[in-house]
mmCIF file of C-alpha atoms and ligand atoms in Angstrom:
data_model
loop_
_atom_site.group_PDB
_atom_site.id
_atom_site.type_symbol
_atom_site.label_atom_id
_atom_site.label_comp_id
_atom_site.label_asym_id
_atom_site.label_seq_id
_atom_site.Cartn_x
_atom_site.Cartn_y
_atom_site.Cartn_z
ATOM 1 C CA UNK A 1 67.506 -0.506 106.450
ATOM 2 C CA UNK A 2 64.715 2.051 106.345
ATOM 3 C CA UNK A 3 62.393 -0.080 108.587
ATOM 4 C CA UNK A 4 64.921 -0.236 111.366
ATOM 5 C CA UNK A 5 65.940 3.390 111.120
ATOM 6 C CA UNK A 6 62.244 4.370 111.225
ATOM 7 C CA UNK A 7 61.963 2.460 114.526
ATOM 8 C CA UNK A 8 65.083 4.043 115.993
ATOM 9 C CA UNK A 9 64.030 7.520 114.952
ATOM 10 C CA UNK A 10 60.437 7.270 116.088
ATOM 11 C CA UNK A 11 59.885 9.938 118.869
ATOM 12 C CA UNK A 12 58.599 7.345 121.343
ATOM 13 C CA UNK A 13 61.664 5.178 120.705
ATOM 14 C CA UNK A 14 63.964 8.151 121.139
ATOM 15 C CA UNK A 15 62.272 9.168 124.369
ATOM 16 C CA UNK A 16 62.468 5.704 125.924
ATOM 17 C CA UNK A 17 66.016 5.235 124.733
ATOM 18 C CA UNK A 18 67.064 8.419 126.454
ATOM 19 C CA UNK A 19 65.347 7.314 129.633
ATOM 20 C CA UNK A 20 67.117 3.969 129.384
ATOM 21 C CA UNK A 21 70.500 5.554 128.937
ATOM 22 C CA UNK A 22 69.868 7.776 131.929
ATOM 23 C CA UNK A 23 68.749 4.887 134.174
ATOM 24 C CA UNK A 24 71.834 2.824 133.304
ATOM 25 C CA UNK A 25 74.392 5.650 133.747
ATOM 26 C CA UNK A 26 75.795 4.174 136.922
ATOM 27 C CA UNK A 27 74.865 0.508 136.303
ATOM 28 C CA UNK A 28 77.646 -2.032 136.866
ATOM 29 C CA UNK A 29 75.703 -5.025 135.575
ATOM 30 C CA UNK A 30 74.803 -5.723 131.927
ATOM 31 C CA UNK A 31 73.235 -2.719 130.106
ATOM 32 C CA UNK A 32 70.603 -2.666 127.501
ATOM 33 C CA UNK A 33 71.621 0.058 125.112
ATOM 34 C CA UNK A 34 72.526 0.086 121.438
ATOM 35 C CA UNK A 35 75.605 -2.141 121.773
ATOM 36 C CA UNK A 36 73.489 -4.877 123.353
ATOM 37 C CA UNK A 37 70.572 -4.365 121.060
ATOM 38 C CA UNK A 38 72.721 -4.654 117.968
ATOM 39 C CA UNK A 39 74.699 -7.639 119.396
ATOM 40 C CA UNK A 40 71.398 -9.499 119.777
ATOM 41 C CA UNK A 41 70.369 -8.490 116.222
ATOM 42 C CA UNK A 42 73.619 -9.695 114.693
ATOM 43 C CA UNK A 43 73.696 -12.992 116.643
ATOM 44 C CA UNK A 44 70.059 -13.659 115.686
ATOM 45 C CA UNK A 45 70.703 -12.806 112.036
ATOM 46 C CA UNK A 46 73.758 -15.140 111.887
ATOM 47 C CA UNK A 47 71.678 -17.995 113.463
ATOM 48 C CA UNK A 48 68.882 -17.198 110.997
ATOM 49 C CA UNK A 49 71.338 -17.600 108.113
ATOM 50 C CA UNK A 50 73.046 -20.757 109.550
ATOM 51 C CA UNK A 51 69.759 -22.462 110.096
ATOM 52 C CA UNK A 52 68.107 -21.265 106.904
ATOM 53 C CA UNK A 53 65.172 -19.900 108.835
ATOM 54 C CA UNK A 54 64.372 -17.352 106.219
ATOM 55 C CA UNK A 55 63.357 -14.520 108.502
ATOM 56 C CA UNK A 56 63.700 -11.114 106.923
ATOM 57 C CA UNK A 57 66.627 -9.041 108.229
ATOM 58 C CA UNK A 58 64.460 -6.048 108.989
ATOM 59 C CA UNK A 59 62.228 -8.196 111.135
ATOM 60 C CA UNK A 60 65.117 -9.481 113.248
ATOM 61 C CA UNK A 61 66.821 -6.146 113.621
ATOM 62 C CA UNK A 62 63.520 -4.441 114.353
ATOM 63 C CA UNK A 63 62.608 -6.953 117.077
ATOM 64 C CA UNK A 64 66.069 -6.799 118.595
ATOM 65 C CA UNK A 65 66.058 -3.015 118.678
ATOM 66 C CA UNK A 66 62.629 -3.098 120.375
ATOM 67 C CA UNK A 67 63.037 -5.956 122.837
ATOM 68 C CA UNK A 68 64.488 -3.953 125.831
ATOM 69 C CA UNK A 69 63.284 -0.489 124.985
ATOM 70 C CA UNK A 70 60.936 -0.414 128.024
ATOM 71 C CA UNK A 71 63.682 -1.299 130.516
ATOM 72 C CA UNK A 72 63.608 2.106 132.172
ATOM 73 C CA UNK A 73 60.009 1.373 133.223
ATOM 74 C CA UNK A 74 61.211 -1.681 135.033
ATOM 75 C CA UNK A 75 63.862 0.319 136.892
ATOM 76 C CA UNK A 76 61.546 3.168 137.652
ATOM 77 C CA UNK A 77 58.092 1.554 138.163
ATOM 78 C CA UNK A 78 58.719 -2.142 138.509
ATOM 79 C CA UNK A 79 56.882 -2.977 135.312
ATOM 80 C CA UNK A 80 58.453 -6.130 133.762
ATOM 81 C CA UNK A 81 60.407 -4.799 130.861
ATOM 82 C CA UNK A 82 59.152 -7.317 128.307
ATOM 83 C CA UNK A 83 55.615 -5.947 128.894
ATOM 84 C CA UNK A 84 56.673 -2.383 128.891
ATOM 85 C CA UNK A 85 58.718 -2.975 125.728
ATOM 86 C CA UNK A 86 55.824 -4.721 123.940
ATOM 87 C CA UNK A 87 53.504 -1.844 124.713
ATOM 88 C CA UNK A 88 55.865 0.697 123.361
ATOM 89 C CA UNK A 89 56.777 -1.517 120.340
ATOM 90 C CA UNK A 90 53.071 -1.880 119.442
ATOM 91 C CA UNK A 91 52.568 1.819 119.155
ATOM 92 C CA UNK A 92 55.744 2.285 117.192
ATOM 93 C CA UNK A 93 55.000 -0.519 114.740
ATOM 94 C CA UNK A 94 51.471 0.705 114.176
ATOM 95 C CA UNK A 95 52.812 4.141 113.317
ATOM 96 C CA UNK A 96 55.104 2.883 110.479
ATOM 97 C CA UNK A 97 54.052 2.954 106.839
ATOM 98 C CA UNK A 98 51.984 -0.125 105.918
ATOM 99 C CA UNK A 99 54.545 -1.306 103.494
ATOM 100 C CA UNK A 100 57.375 -1.613 106.126
ATOM 101 C CA UNK A 101 56.147 -4.695 107.913
ATOM 102 C CA UNK A 102 53.263 -7.096 107.182
ATOM 103 C CA UNK A 103 50.652 -7.851 109.890
ATOM 104 C CA UNK A 104 52.231 -11.290 110.369
ATOM 105 C CA UNK A 105 55.673 -9.767 110.832
ATOM 106 C CA UNK A 106 54.381 -7.222 113.355
ATOM 107 C CA UNK A 107 52.602 -9.940 115.264
ATOM 108 C CA UNK A 108 55.787 -12.135 115.353
ATOM 109 C CA UNK A 109 57.919 -9.126 116.475
ATOM 110 C CA UNK A 110 55.524 -8.236 119.298
ATOM 111 C CA UNK A 111 55.247 -11.893 120.324
ATOM 112 C CA UNK A 112 59.134 -12.088 120.328
ATOM 113 C CA UNK A 113 59.497 -8.891 122.455
ATOM 114 C CA UNK A 114 56.896 -10.160 124.943
ATOM 115 C CA UNK A 115 58.319 -13.636 125.219
ATOM 116 C CA UNK A 116 62.030 -12.957 125.119
ATOM 117 C CA UNK A 117 62.799 -13.382 128.797
ATOM 118 C CA UNK A 118 61.653 -16.947 129.486
ATOM 119 C CA UNK A 119 62.024 -20.031 127.401
ATOM 120 C CA UNK A 120 58.792 -22.046 126.799
ATOM 121 C CA UNK A 121 58.091 -25.157 124.803
ATOM 122 C CA UNK A 122 55.569 -23.481 122.535
ATOM 123 C CA UNK A 123 57.669 -20.475 121.523
ATOM 124 C CA UNK A 124 57.243 -19.060 118.064
ATOM 125 C CA UNK A 125 60.327 -19.115 115.793
ATOM 126 C CA UNK A 126 61.345 -15.459 116.090
ATOM 127 C CA UNK A 127 60.500 -15.550 119.831
ATOM 128 C CA UNK A 128 62.912 -18.380 120.503
ATOM 129 C CA UNK A 129 65.556 -16.863 118.208
ATOM 130 C CA UNK A 130 65.424 -13.537 120.141
ATOM 131 C CA UNK A 131 65.462 -15.361 123.497
ATOM 132 C CA UNK A 132 68.586 -17.387 122.608
ATOM 133 C CA UNK A 133 70.369 -14.530 120.961
ATOM 134 C CA UNK A 134 69.664 -12.281 123.989
ATOM 135 C CA UNK A 135 71.204 -14.837 126.312
ATOM 136 C CA UNK A 136 74.169 -15.589 124.055
ATOM 137 C CA UNK A 137 75.004 -11.940 123.666
ATOM 138 C CA UNK A 138 76.342 -11.643 127.248
ATOM 139 C CA UNK A 139 80.049 -12.280 127.835
ATOM 140 C CA UNK A 140 79.842 -13.471 131.416
ATOM 141 C CA UNK A 141 83.305 -15.086 131.185
ATOM 142 C CA UNK A 142 84.781 -11.670 130.794
ATOM 143 C CA UNK A 143 82.590 -9.716 133.203
ATOM 144 C CA UNK A 144 83.868 -8.273 136.575
ATOM 145 C CA UNK A 145 80.356 -8.538 138.040
ATOM 146 C CA UNK A 146 79.853 -12.247 137.188
ATOM 147 C CA UNK A 147 79.996 -13.497 140.854
ATOM 148 C CA UNK A 148 77.449 -10.793 141.924
ATOM 149 C CA UNK A 149 75.136 -11.315 139.005
ATOM 150 C CA UNK A 150 71.685 -12.906 139.677
ATOM 151 C CA UNK A 151 71.754 -15.044 136.499
ATOM 152 C CA UNK A 152 71.711 -18.755 137.298
ATOM 153 C CA UNK A 153 74.935 -20.663 136.528
ATOM 154 C CA UNK A 154 73.250 -22.506 133.633
ATOM 155 C CA UNK A 155 72.223 -19.235 131.990
ATOM 156 C CA UNK A 156 75.665 -17.618 132.203
ATOM 157 C CA UNK A 157 77.989 -17.767 129.240
ATOM 158 C CA UNK A 158 81.112 -19.001 130.875
ATOM 159 C CA UNK A 159 82.888 -19.724 127.644
ATOM 160 C CA UNK A 160 82.878 -18.586 124.069
ATOM 161 C CA UNK A 161 80.087 -20.403 122.205
ATOM 162 C CA UNK A 162 79.761 -20.367 118.459
HETATM 163 FE FE1 FE2 B 201 68.219 -8.002 125.983
#
């Protein structure tokens, strides 16, 4: 997928990904590196297929790869990571060749990154898909930190859901 690889290899993405890796070196709670980003992408793509949503694979994987990229700014500066990630994502998406994503796709991806942390009634399709896939990606039932985690009981995945 050239679009997704272009995002991953963008210098700004690489810079923030390194910062993220460094910030989470000692983290005992959920991390936000490639394993998580691709878990979210795959869950979202499966849902997209199951529900015949018709969203392009490159759009789902691109949004998933970008959604937590600003997390180091939350750790370091207290900036909510959905906002930091959307700012970084906008620069990266604007830098890509015009043929990679349409303007509508870029808008939907940025909207999804910005809105992925909280569910709202008026969520756009990709935004809701990313939100749900992000939550479903966490295996709380198999996590040693589950009792210390600040996720509410309703949010936690306490059993395998398919
Ligand atoms: Fe996430």
